Amino acid sequence: MRILIATDAWRPQVNGVVRTYENLKRELEAAGHDVTILSPLDYATFACPGYPEIRLALARRSVIAQHLKDHVYDHVHIATEGPIGWATRAACLRQHLLFTTSFHTRFAEYIESYTGLPAWISYAFQRRFHRPSIGTFAATPSLKADLARRGFRRLMLWSRGVDTDLFKPPAPRDSPRDGADREPVFLYVGRVSREKNVEAFLRLNLPGRKVIVGDGPLLPALRLQYPDAIFKGAKTGADLAREYASADVFVFASRTDTFGLVLLEAMASGLAVAAYPVMGPIDVVMPGVTGYLDEDLEAAALACLQLDREQIRVQAMRYDWKRVATIFLANIHQARRAAGLGKRRARAKAARPQIKATARPIS
């Protein structure tokens, strides 16, 4: 297939959405498919308010429409609800092209947290965006159920994967955990921003060290407020893998993530996950096996120190990017078949003779 993926999140951003589509593109191309990424790299951009490290594209519908005419794609997938997503959506509708979408981010909760705007207003906006899609992909059963309750339609499950060759425990001879009296290391990886609730982790009374890997608008303030914590900035690739391998417990304080790709990266590295019992962690973490979920995040983090790292790694091996790509393609084919069947039924209904009812006197 020739597939176009339109996304407002792309390099040099470092987040789960970018990593998802980087890995998806790699696996699809390895299987012989042709994948084009339409991203902010193709346009002039401006800084996202509150997130200067995120660039928003000045995407024009007419330019994208011409691109769709010049390149014949078998399918279009729209990953995000940003300027590129909306412009691609409009171009597809104008040209009567079928497309699927993904729901990656709970912007409604983020916007409510930052501005006070009720979440239901933002959900109505997102619902409008996804309504014409022939299939909206959700990462977990809990997210799918939540979106269904909010009126989203044609929802399809599409999980995530992890590179278990990159993210893995250190070899015993290289293990930084050696030493019975070594202090434990509690790790967080991700954006350092309000919606990630990083401060809830930093406030915990835990032994040893707290390490934060990531960048974001709250980083300067938190560095000053929590001088005992170690802030290492954003890392990728082998550098990021080493941070996971050097830690003992992964602490995930977010209450708003739809999945949390970092959970899989931590588990693949043999780290138990301490998190709240909310969407994302409840679908990924097996309590007592790969981590603990508790409103008392401190108790969960301490309990994680007792878990078997080898068993955690075994569970992470179930999440494979090749399988993720297979599900992505299967969803596309299923959605297109359903859309075609729906159109045929609509045409058949329109072609039926209309029989007018006539009133008869009651005898």
mmCIF file of C-alpha atoms in Angstrom:
data_model
loop_
_atom_site.group_PDB
_atom_site.id
_atom_site.type_symbol
_atom_site.label_atom_id
_atom_site.label_comp_id
_atom_site.label_asym_id
_atom_site.label_seq_id
_atom_site.Cartn_x
_atom_site.Cartn_y
_atom_site.Cartn_z
ATOM 1 C CA MET A 1 0.000 0.000 0.000
ATOM 2 C CA ARG A 2 0.938 3.643 -0.471
ATOM 3 C CA ILE A 3 0.015 5.335 2.795
ATOM 4 C CA LEU A 4 0.087 8.990 3.799
ATOM 5 C CA ILE A 5 0.341 9.741 7.524
ATOM 6 C CA ALA A 6 -0.404 13.350 8.451
ATOM 7 C CA THR A 7 0.922 14.365 11.862
ATOM 8 C CA ASP A 8 1.559 17.612 13.732
ATOM 9 C CA ALA A 9 3.974 15.765 16.038
ATOM 10 C CA TRP A 10 7.317 14.905 14.485
ATOM 11 C CA ARG A 11 11.032 15.298 14.963
ATOM 12 C CA PRO A 12 12.723 17.112 16.641
ATOM 13 C CA GLN A 13 9.887 16.657 19.174
ATOM 14 C CA VAL A 14 10.512 13.826 21.628
ATOM 15 C CA ASN A 15 7.290 12.167 22.724
ATOM 16 C CA GLY A 16 5.259 8.987 22.457
ATOM 17 C CA VAL A 17 3.363 10.077 19.337
ATOM 18 C CA VAL A 18 6.578 10.734 17.412
ATOM 19 C CA ARG A 19 8.125 7.444 18.516
ATOM 20 C CA THR A 20 4.947 5.569 17.611
ATOM 21 C CA TYR A 21 4.943 6.782 14.009
ATOM 22 C CA GLU A 22 8.706 6.456 13.595
ATOM 23 C CA ASN A 23 8.458 2.785 14.537
ATOM 24 C CA LEU A 24 5.283 2.261 12.522
ATOM 25 C CA LYS A 25 6.901 3.733 9.407
ATOM 26 C CA ARG A 26 9.961 1.508 9.843
ATOM 27 C CA GLU A 27 7.887 -1.667 10.208
ATOM 28 C CA LEU A 28 5.537 -0.862 7.323
ATOM 29 C CA GLU A 29 8.418 -0.114 4.978
ATOM 30 C CA ALA A 30 10.206 -3.290 6.069
ATOM 31 C CA ALA A 31 7.049 -5.152 4.999
ATOM 32 C CA GLY A 32 7.162 -3.524 1.542
ATOM 33 C CA HIS A 33 4.702 -0.648 1.991
ATOM 34 C CA ASP A 34 5.369 2.928 0.864
ATOM 35 C CA VAL A 35 4.849 5.431 3.716
ATOM 36 C CA THR A 36 4.917 9.234 3.393
ATOM 37 C CA ILE A 37 4.926 11.411 6.520
ATOM 38 C CA LEU A 38 3.314 14.846 6.206
ATOM 39 C CA SER A 39 4.750 16.801 9.162
ATOM 40 C CA PRO A 40 5.755 20.295 10.341
ATOM 41 C CA LEU A 41 9.108 19.731 8.594
ATOM 42 C CA ASP A 42 7.235 20.392 5.322
ATOM 43 C CA TYR A 43 5.982 23.870 6.313
ATOM 44 C CA ALA A 44 6.853 27.137 7.961
ATOM 45 C CA THR A 45 6.120 26.857 11.684
ATOM 46 C CA PHE A 46 5.505 28.920 14.815
ATOM 47 C CA ALA A 47 6.019 28.105 18.488
ATOM 48 C CA CYS A 48 3.090 26.528 20.300
ATOM 49 C CA PRO A 49 1.911 28.857 23.109
ATOM 50 C CA GLY A 50 3.243 27.494 26.410
ATOM 51 C CA TYR A 51 5.374 24.883 24.584
ATOM 52 C CA PRO A 52 8.084 26.736 22.618
ATOM 53 C CA GLU A 53 9.824 23.418 21.865
ATOM 54 C CA ILE A 54 6.742 22.321 19.887
ATOM 55 C CA ARG A 55 6.379 23.871 16.442
ATOM 56 C CA LEU A 56 2.961 24.188 14.833
ATOM 57 C CA ALA A 57 2.766 24.176 11.051
ATOM 58 C CA LEU A 58 1.276 26.919 8.903
ATOM 59 C CA ALA A 59 -0.481 24.260 6.837
ATOM 60 C CA ARG A 60 -2.803 25.319 4.016
ATOM 61 C CA ARG A 61 -5.609 23.074 2.850
ATOM 62 C CA SER A 62 -5.028 24.033 -0.793
ATOM 63 C CA VAL A 63 -1.384 22.925 -0.661
ATOM 64 C CA ILE A 64 -2.275 19.601 0.946
ATOM 65 C CA ALA A 65 -5.141 19.133 -1.503
ATOM 66 C CA GLN A 66 -2.724 19.588 -4.408
ATOM 67 C CA HIS A 67 -0.324 17.104 -2.809
ATOM 68 C CA LEU A 68 -3.136 14.528 -2.606
ATOM 69 C CA LYS A 69 -3.925 15.105 -6.287
ATOM 70 C CA ASP A 70 -0.281 14.813 -7.341
ATOM 71 C CA HIS A 71 0.339 11.614 -5.351
ATOM 72 C CA VAL A 72 -2.090 8.729 -5.485
ATOM 73 C CA TYR A 73 -2.311 7.138 -2.041
ATOM 74 C CA ASP A 74 -4.177 3.956 -1.192
ATOM 75 C CA HIS A 75 -5.004 5.365 2.224
ATOM 76 C CA VAL A 76 -4.667 8.489 4.364
ATOM 77 C CA HIS A 77 -4.251 8.333 8.146
ATOM 78 C CA ILE A 78 -4.487 11.521 10.213
ATOM 79 C CA ALA A 79 -2.601 11.196 13.482
ATOM 80 C CA THR A 80 -3.258 14.494 15.250
ATOM 81 C CA GLU A 81 -5.866 17.214 15.613
ATOM 82 C CA GLY A 82 -3.456 20.106 14.907
ATOM 83 C CA PRO A 83 -3.174 22.427 11.883
ATOM 84 C CA ILE A 84 -1.865 19.667 9.598
ATOM 85 C CA GLY A 85 -4.572 17.286 10.805
ATOM 86 C CA TRP A 86 -7.398 19.756 10.184
ATOM 87 C CA ALA A 87 -6.052 20.811 6.767
ATOM 88 C CA THR A 88 -5.638 17.176 5.658
ATOM 89 C CA ARG A 89 -9.119 16.334 6.951
ATOM 90 C CA ALA A 90 -10.620 19.211 4.925
ATOM 91 C CA ALA A 91 -8.715 18.213 1.770
ATOM 92 C CA CYS A 92 -9.837 14.577 2.079
ATOM 93 C CA LEU A 93 -13.457 15.581 2.551
ATOM 94 C CA ARG A 94 -13.316 17.915 -0.449
ATOM 95 C CA GLN A 95 -11.861 15.129 -2.629
ATOM 96 C CA HIS A 96 -14.101 12.383 -1.151
ATOM 97 C CA LEU A 97 -11.087 10.420 0.099
ATOM 98 C CA LEU A 98 -11.537 7.893 2.894
ATOM 99 C CA PHE A 99 -9.299 8.416 5.924
ATOM 100 C CA THR A 100 -8.752 7.079 9.433
ATOM 101 C CA THR A 101 -7.667 9.004 12.528
ATOM 102 C CA SER A 102 -6.037 8.332 15.892
ATOM 103 C CA PHE A 103 -6.883 9.680 19.335
ATOM 104 C CA HIS A 104 -3.516 10.107 21.053
ATOM 105 C CA THR A 105 -3.880 12.956 23.518
ATOM 106 C CA ARG A 106 -6.498 14.054 26.019
ATOM 107 C CA PHE A 107 -6.235 17.714 25.105
ATOM 108 C CA ALA A 108 -9.540 18.441 26.840
ATOM 109 C CA GLU A 109 -8.091 17.688 30.261
ATOM 110 C CA TYR A 110 -4.893 19.600 29.476
ATOM 111 C CA ILE A 111 -6.807 22.682 28.347
ATOM 112 C CA GLU A 112 -9.072 22.534 31.393
ATOM 113 C CA SER A 113 -5.998 22.325 33.646
ATOM 114 C CA TYR A 114 -4.318 25.325 32.013
ATOM 115 C CA THR A 115 -7.281 27.590 31.241
ATOM 116 C CA GLY A 116 -10.279 26.349 33.202
ATOM 117 C CA LEU A 117 -12.264 25.746 30.003
ATOM 118 C CA PRO A 118 -14.646 22.816 30.745
ATOM 119 C CA ALA A 119 -13.413 19.588 29.170
ATOM 120 C CA TRP A 120 -16.755 18.850 27.487
ATOM 121 C CA ILE A 121 -16.276 21.848 25.174
ATOM 122 C CA SER A 122 -12.907 20.590 23.940
ATOM 123 C CA TYR A 123 -14.278 17.049 23.589
ATOM 124 C CA ALA A 124 -17.048 18.410 21.363
ATOM 125 C CA PHE A 125 -14.333 20.003 19.196
ATOM 126 C CA GLN A 126 -12.376 16.731 19.027
ATOM 127 C CA ARG A 127 -15.549 14.743 18.359
ATOM 128 C CA ARG A 128 -16.241 16.968 15.359
ATOM 129 C CA PHE A 129 -12.709 16.374 14.066
ATOM 130 C CA HIS A 130 -12.992 12.573 14.198
ATOM 131 C CA ARG A 131 -16.646 12.244 13.058
ATOM 132 C CA PRO A 132 -15.966 11.859 9.283
ATOM 133 C CA SER A 133 -13.189 9.321 9.888
ATOM 134 C CA ILE A 134 -14.008 5.775 8.812
ATOM 135 C CA GLY A 135 -12.169 4.536 11.915
ATOM 136 C CA THR A 136 -10.699 6.232 14.991
ATOM 137 C CA PHE A 137 -7.846 4.288 16.588
ATOM 138 C CA ALA A 138 -7.583 4.160 20.389
ATOM 139 C CA ALA A 139 -4.587 2.665 22.200
ATOM 140 C CA THR A 140 -6.339 0.884 25.082
ATOM 141 C CA PRO A 141 -9.712 -0.641 26.004
ATOM 142 C CA SER A 142 -10.207 1.952 28.758
ATOM 143 C CA LEU A 143 -9.636 4.826 26.314
ATOM 144 C CA LYS A 144 -11.962 3.246 23.760
ATOM 145 C CA ALA A 145 -14.693 2.851 26.375
ATOM 146 C CA ASP A 146 -14.245 6.431 27.579
ATOM 147 C CA LEU A 147 -14.462 7.833 24.052
ATOM 148 C CA ALA A 148 -17.537 5.727 23.313
ATOM 149 C CA ARG A 149 -19.240 7.218 26.378
ATOM 150 C CA ARG A 150 -18.408 10.665 25.037
ATOM 151 C CA GLY A 151 -20.069 9.990 21.686
ATOM 152 C CA PHE A 152 -17.096 9.081 19.484
ATOM 153 C CA ARG A 153 -17.953 6.525 16.791
ATOM 154 C CA ARG A 154 -16.251 3.799 14.750
ATOM 155 C CA LEU A 155 -13.608 3.227 17.411
ATOM 156 C CA MET A 156 -10.892 0.606 16.825
ATOM 157 C CA LEU A 157 -8.167 -0.690 19.141
ATOM 158 C CA TRP A 158 -4.553 -0.052 18.125
ATOM 159 C CA SER A 159 -1.953 -0.814 20.802
ATOM 160 C CA ARG A 160 1.695 0.241 21.069
ATOM 161 C CA GLY A 161 5.048 -1.519 20.989
ATOM 162 C CA VAL A 162 8.559 -1.272 22.348
ATOM 163 C CA ASP A 163 12.041 -1.895 20.944
ATOM 164 C CA THR A 164 13.178 -4.719 23.215
ATOM 165 C CA ASP A 165 16.603 -4.777 21.561
ATOM 166 C CA LEU A 166 17.255 -1.181 22.578
ATOM 167 C CA PHE A 167 15.469 -1.128 25.918
ATOM 168 C CA LYS A 168 16.766 -3.999 28.040
ATOM 169 C CA PRO A 169 18.311 -4.670 31.448
ATOM 170 C CA PRO A 170 22.093 -4.254 31.666
ATOM 171 C CA ALA A 171 24.295 -7.329 31.473
ATOM 172 C CA PRO A 172 25.108 -8.555 34.999
ATOM 173 C CA ARG A 173 28.769 -7.556 34.726
ATOM 174 C CA ASP A 174 27.751 -4.033 33.579
ATOM 175 C CA SER A 175 24.914 -3.540 36.026
ATOM 176 C CA PRO A 176 24.972 -0.199 37.842
ATOM 177 C CA ARG A 177 22.783 -1.827 40.484
ATOM 178 C CA ASP A 178 25.679 -3.865 41.893
ATOM 179 C CA GLY A 179 26.322 -3.266 45.599
ATOM 180 C CA ALA A 180 24.002 -4.269 48.400
ATOM 181 C CA ASP A 181 24.211 -0.854 50.055
ATOM 182 C CA ARG A 182 23.595 1.162 46.881
ATOM 183 C CA GLU A 183 20.728 3.621 47.164
ATOM 184 C CA PRO A 184 17.737 2.897 44.898
ATOM 185 C CA VAL A 185 17.093 5.104 41.874
ATOM 186 C CA PHE A 186 13.516 6.177 41.099
ATOM 187 C CA LEU A 187 13.135 7.373 37.509
ATOM 188 C CA TYR A 188 10.684 9.509 35.526
ATOM 189 C CA VAL A 189 10.928 9.909 31.730
ATOM 190 C CA GLY A 190 8.744 12.295 29.760
ATOM 191 C CA ARG A 191 7.759 15.925 29.324
ATOM 192 C CA VAL A 192 8.334 18.109 32.342
ATOM 193 C CA SER A 193 4.984 19.854 32.235
ATOM 194 C CA ARG A 194 1.906 20.391 34.353
ATOM 195 C CA GLU A 195 -0.238 17.709 32.710
ATOM 196 C CA LYS A 196 2.409 15.059 33.456
ATOM 197 C CA ASN A 197 2.074 15.721 37.203
ATOM 198 C CA VAL A 198 5.854 15.403 37.689
ATOM 199 C CA GLU A 199 5.727 17.332 40.950
ATOM 200 C CA ALA A 200 3.648 14.565 42.541
ATOM 201 C CA PHE A 201 6.667 12.301 42.009
ATOM 202 C CA LEU A 202 9.136 14.887 43.306
ATOM 203 C CA ARG A 203 7.131 15.366 46.512
ATOM 204 C CA LEU A 204 7.299 11.675 47.458
ATOM 205 C CA ASN A 205 9.338 10.708 50.495
ATOM 206 C CA LEU A 206 11.491 8.005 48.912
ATOM 207 C CA PRO A 207 14.926 6.667 49.807
ATOM 208 C CA GLY A 208 17.782 7.071 47.364
ATOM 209 C CA ARG A 209 17.692 9.334 44.320
ATOM 210 C CA LYS A 210 15.019 10.760 42.034
ATOM 211 C CA VAL A 211 16.051 11.155 38.388
ATOM 212 C CA ILE A 212 14.026 13.092 35.819
ATOM 213 C CA VAL A 213 14.773 12.628 32.115
ATOM 214 C CA GLY A 214 12.955 15.024 29.808
ATOM 215 C CA ASP A 215 12.413 18.650 28.874
ATOM 216 C CA GLY A 216 9.460 20.980 29.171
ATOM 217 C CA PRO A 217 8.111 24.310 30.402
ATOM 218 C CA LEU A 218 8.306 23.405 34.108
ATOM 219 C CA LEU A 219 11.922 22.237 34.033
ATOM 220 C CA PRO A 220 13.601 25.510 35.183
ATOM 221 C CA ALA A 221 11.183 26.016 38.084
ATOM 222 C CA LEU A 222 11.337 22.423 39.303
ATOM 223 C CA ARG A 223 15.136 22.420 39.183
ATOM 224 C CA LEU A 224 15.120 25.339 41.631
ATOM 225 C CA GLN A 225 12.346 23.945 43.806
ATOM 226 C CA TYR A 226 13.784 20.414 44.108
ATOM 227 C CA PRO A 227 17.597 20.749 44.181
ATOM 228 C CA ASP A 228 18.037 17.199 45.515
ATOM 229 C CA ALA A 229 16.500 15.676 42.385
ATOM 230 C CA ILE A 230 18.671 14.998 39.331
ATOM 231 C CA PHE A 231 17.381 16.594 36.125
ATOM 232 C CA LYS A 232 19.121 15.218 33.033
ATOM 233 C CA GLY A 233 17.169 16.860 30.219
ATOM 234 C CA ALA A 234 15.824 15.056 27.152
ATOM 235 C CA LYS A 235 17.566 11.898 25.951
ATOM 236 C CA THR A 236 16.945 9.497 23.078
ATOM 237 C CA GLY A 237 18.236 6.213 21.713
ATOM 238 C CA ALA A 238 21.049 4.473 23.558
ATOM 239 C CA ASP A 239 21.430 7.381 26.004
ATOM 240 C CA LEU A 240 17.800 7.008 27.052
ATOM 241 C CA ALA A 241 18.119 3.216 27.269
ATOM 242 C CA ARG A 242 21.039 3.616 29.685
ATOM 243 C CA GLU A 243 18.941 5.812 31.980
ATOM 244 C CA TYR A 244 16.275 3.107 32.221
ATOM 245 C CA ALA A 245 18.895 0.410 32.774
ATOM 246 C CA SER A 246 20.502 2.448 35.577
ATOM 247 C CA ALA A 247 17.284 2.810 37.597
ATOM 248 C CA ASP A 248 15.378 0.548 39.991
ATOM 249 C CA VAL A 249 11.762 1.779 39.755
ATOM 250 C CA PHE A 250 9.868 3.823 37.176
ATOM 251 C CA VAL A 251 7.419 6.316 38.702
ATOM 252 C CA PHE A 252 4.630 7.535 36.424
ATOM 253 C CA ALA A 253 2.491 10.215 38.072
ATOM 254 C CA SER A 254 0.398 11.270 35.059
ATOM 255 C CA ARG A 255 -3.377 11.006 35.344
ATOM 256 C CA THR A 256 -4.133 12.103 31.780
ATOM 257 C CA ASP A 257 -2.092 9.915 29.407
ATOM 258 C CA THR A 258 -3.956 7.695 26.978
ATOM 259 C CA PHE A 259 -1.237 5.036 27.056
ATOM 260 C CA GLY A 260 2.251 6.031 28.179
ATOM 261 C CA LEU A 261 4.826 4.520 25.822
ATOM 262 C CA VAL A 262 7.448 5.094 28.513
ATOM 263 C CA LEU A 263 5.728 2.397 30.593
ATOM 264 C CA LEU A 264 6.691 -0.219 28.007
ATOM 265 C CA GLU A 265 10.223 1.131 27.701
ATOM 266 C CA ALA A 266 10.641 0.892 31.475
ATOM 267 C CA MET A 267 9.224 -2.640 31.612
ATOM 268 C CA ALA A 268 11.434 -3.792 28.740
ATOM 269 C CA SER A 269 14.375 -2.495 30.796
ATOM 270 C CA GLY A 270 13.276 -4.614 33.752
ATOM 271 C CA LEU A 271 11.827 -1.706 35.742
ATOM 272 C CA ALA A 272 8.680 -2.113 37.801
ATOM 273 C CA VAL A 273 6.174 0.718 37.304
ATOM 274 C CA ALA A 274 4.552 2.698 40.120
ATOM 275 C CA ALA A 275 1.512 4.632 38.924
ATOM 276 C CA TYR A 276 -1.972 5.772 39.804
ATOM 277 C CA PRO A 277 -4.845 3.394 38.891
ATOM 278 C CA VAL A 278 -5.962 5.460 35.904
ATOM 279 C CA MET A 279 -6.293 5.175 32.119
ATOM 280 C CA GLY A 280 -3.031 4.053 30.563
ATOM 281 C CA PRO A 281 -1.424 2.270 33.518
ATOM 282 C CA ILE A 282 -4.517 0.125 34.192
ATOM 283 C CA ASP A 283 -4.225 -1.271 30.656
ATOM 284 C CA VAL A 284 -0.455 -1.834 30.689
ATOM 285 C CA VAL A 285 0.680 -2.630 34.236
ATOM 286 C CA MET A 286 -0.033 -6.043 35.808
ATOM 287 C CA PRO A 287 -0.282 -5.334 39.563
ATOM 288 C CA GLY A 288 2.130 -7.452 41.552
ATOM 289 C CA VAL A 289 3.965 -8.574 38.390
ATOM 290 C CA THR A 290 5.128 -5.526 36.426
ATOM 291 C CA GLY A 291 4.338 -2.867 38.995
ATOM 292 C CA TYR A 292 1.810 -1.496 41.461
ATOM 293 C CA LEU A 293 -1.100 0.898 40.962
ATOM 294 C CA ASP A 294 -2.183 2.855 44.001
ATOM 295 C CA GLU A 295 -3.513 6.279 44.935
ATOM 296 C CA ASP A 296 -0.679 6.172 47.462
ATOM 297 C CA LEU A 297 2.079 6.565 44.883
ATOM 298 C CA GLU A 298 4.792 6.394 47.517
ATOM 299 C CA ALA A 299 3.620 2.990 48.741
ATOM 300 C CA ALA A 300 3.434 1.757 45.143
ATOM 301 C CA ALA A 301 6.999 2.916 44.420
ATOM 302 C CA LEU A 302 8.410 1.230 47.523
ATOM 303 C CA ALA A 303 6.543 -2.026 46.797
ATOM 304 C CA CYS A 304 8.014 -2.080 43.281
ATOM 305 C CA LEU A 305 11.499 -2.608 44.726
ATOM 306 C CA GLN A 306 10.512 -6.197 45.571
ATOM 307 C CA LEU A 307 9.386 -7.291 42.100
ATOM 308 C CA ASP A 308 11.249 -9.714 39.820
ATOM 309 C CA ARG A 309 12.915 -7.771 37.015
ATOM 310 C CA GLU A 310 13.138 -10.808 34.759
ATOM 311 C CA GLN A 311 9.378 -11.356 34.911
ATOM 312 C CA ILE A 312 8.792 -7.683 34.147
ATOM 313 C CA ARG A 313 10.944 -8.020 31.041
ATOM 314 C CA VAL A 314 9.062 -11.160 29.961
ATOM 315 C CA GLN A 315 5.740 -9.277 30.026
ATOM 316 C CA ALA A 316 7.164 -6.400 28.005
ATOM 317 C CA MET A 317 8.207 -8.807 25.252
ATOM 318 C CA ARG A 318 4.521 -9.191 24.346
ATOM 319 C CA TYR A 319 4.521 -5.684 22.886
ATOM 320 C CA ASP A 320 6.091 -5.872 19.450
ATOM 321 C CA TRP A 321 6.188 -3.079 16.847
ATOM 322 C CA LYS A 322 5.730 -5.546 13.988
ATOM 323 C CA ARG A 323 2.447 -6.644 15.563
ATOM 324 C CA VAL A 324 1.472 -2.979 15.994
ATOM 325 C CA ALA A 325 2.001 -2.413 12.251
ATOM 326 C CA THR A 326 -0.048 -5.518 11.423
ATOM 327 C CA ILE A 327 -2.958 -4.276 13.532
ATOM 328 C CA PHE A 328 -2.694 -0.827 11.917
ATOM 329 C CA LEU A 329 -3.086 -2.338 8.438
ATOM 330 C CA ALA A 330 -5.872 -4.681 9.550
ATOM 331 C CA ASN A 331 -7.800 -1.722 11.004
ATOM 332 C CA ILE A 332 -7.427 0.184 7.743
ATOM 333 C CA HIS A 333 -8.735 -2.721 5.664
ATOM 334 C CA GLN A 334 -11.604 -3.373 8.074
ATOM 335 C CA ALA A 335 -12.597 0.299 8.158
ATOM 336 C CA ARG A 336 -12.509 0.624 4.373
ATOM 337 C CA ARG A 337 -14.606 -2.521 3.926
ATOM 338 C CA ALA A 338 -17.167 -1.236 6.437
ATOM 339 C CA ALA A 339 -17.264 2.168 4.727
ATOM 340 C CA GLY A 340 -17.766 0.549 1.319
ATOM 341 C CA LEU A 341 -20.548 -1.654 2.653
ATOM 342 C CA GLY A 342 -22.190 1.387 4.231
ATOM 343 C CA LYS A 343 -22.119 3.277 0.943
ATOM 344 C CA ARG A 344 -23.600 0.334 -0.960
ATOM 345 C CA ARG A 345 -26.407 0.039 1.572
ATOM 346 C CA ALA A 346 -27.089 3.769 1.334
ATOM 347 C CA ARG A 347 -27.245 3.613 -2.473
ATOM 348 C CA ALA A 348 -29.524 0.580 -2.337
ATOM 349 C CA LYS A 349 -31.843 2.313 0.104
ATOM 350 C CA ALA A 350 -31.964 5.439 -2.063
ATOM 351 C CA ALA A 351 -32.837 3.302 -5.129
ATOM 352 C CA ARG A 352 -35.805 1.594 -3.484
ATOM 353 C CA PRO A 353 -39.208 2.708 -4.762
ATOM 354 C CA GLN A 354 -40.924 5.004 -2.283
ATOM 355 C CA ILE A 355 -44.413 3.738 -1.468
ATOM 356 C CA LYS A 356 -46.716 6.405 -0.125
ATOM 357 C CA ALA A 357 -49.158 5.300 2.509
ATOM 358 C CA THR A 358 -52.817 6.180 1.831
ATOM 359 C CA ALA A 359 -55.400 6.671 4.509
ATOM 360 C CA ARG A 360 -58.312 4.226 4.477
ATOM 361 C CA PRO A 361 -61.622 4.796 6.186
ATOM 362 C CA ILE A 362 -62.269 2.642 9.215
ATOM 363 C CA SER A 363 -65.214 0.357 8.440
#
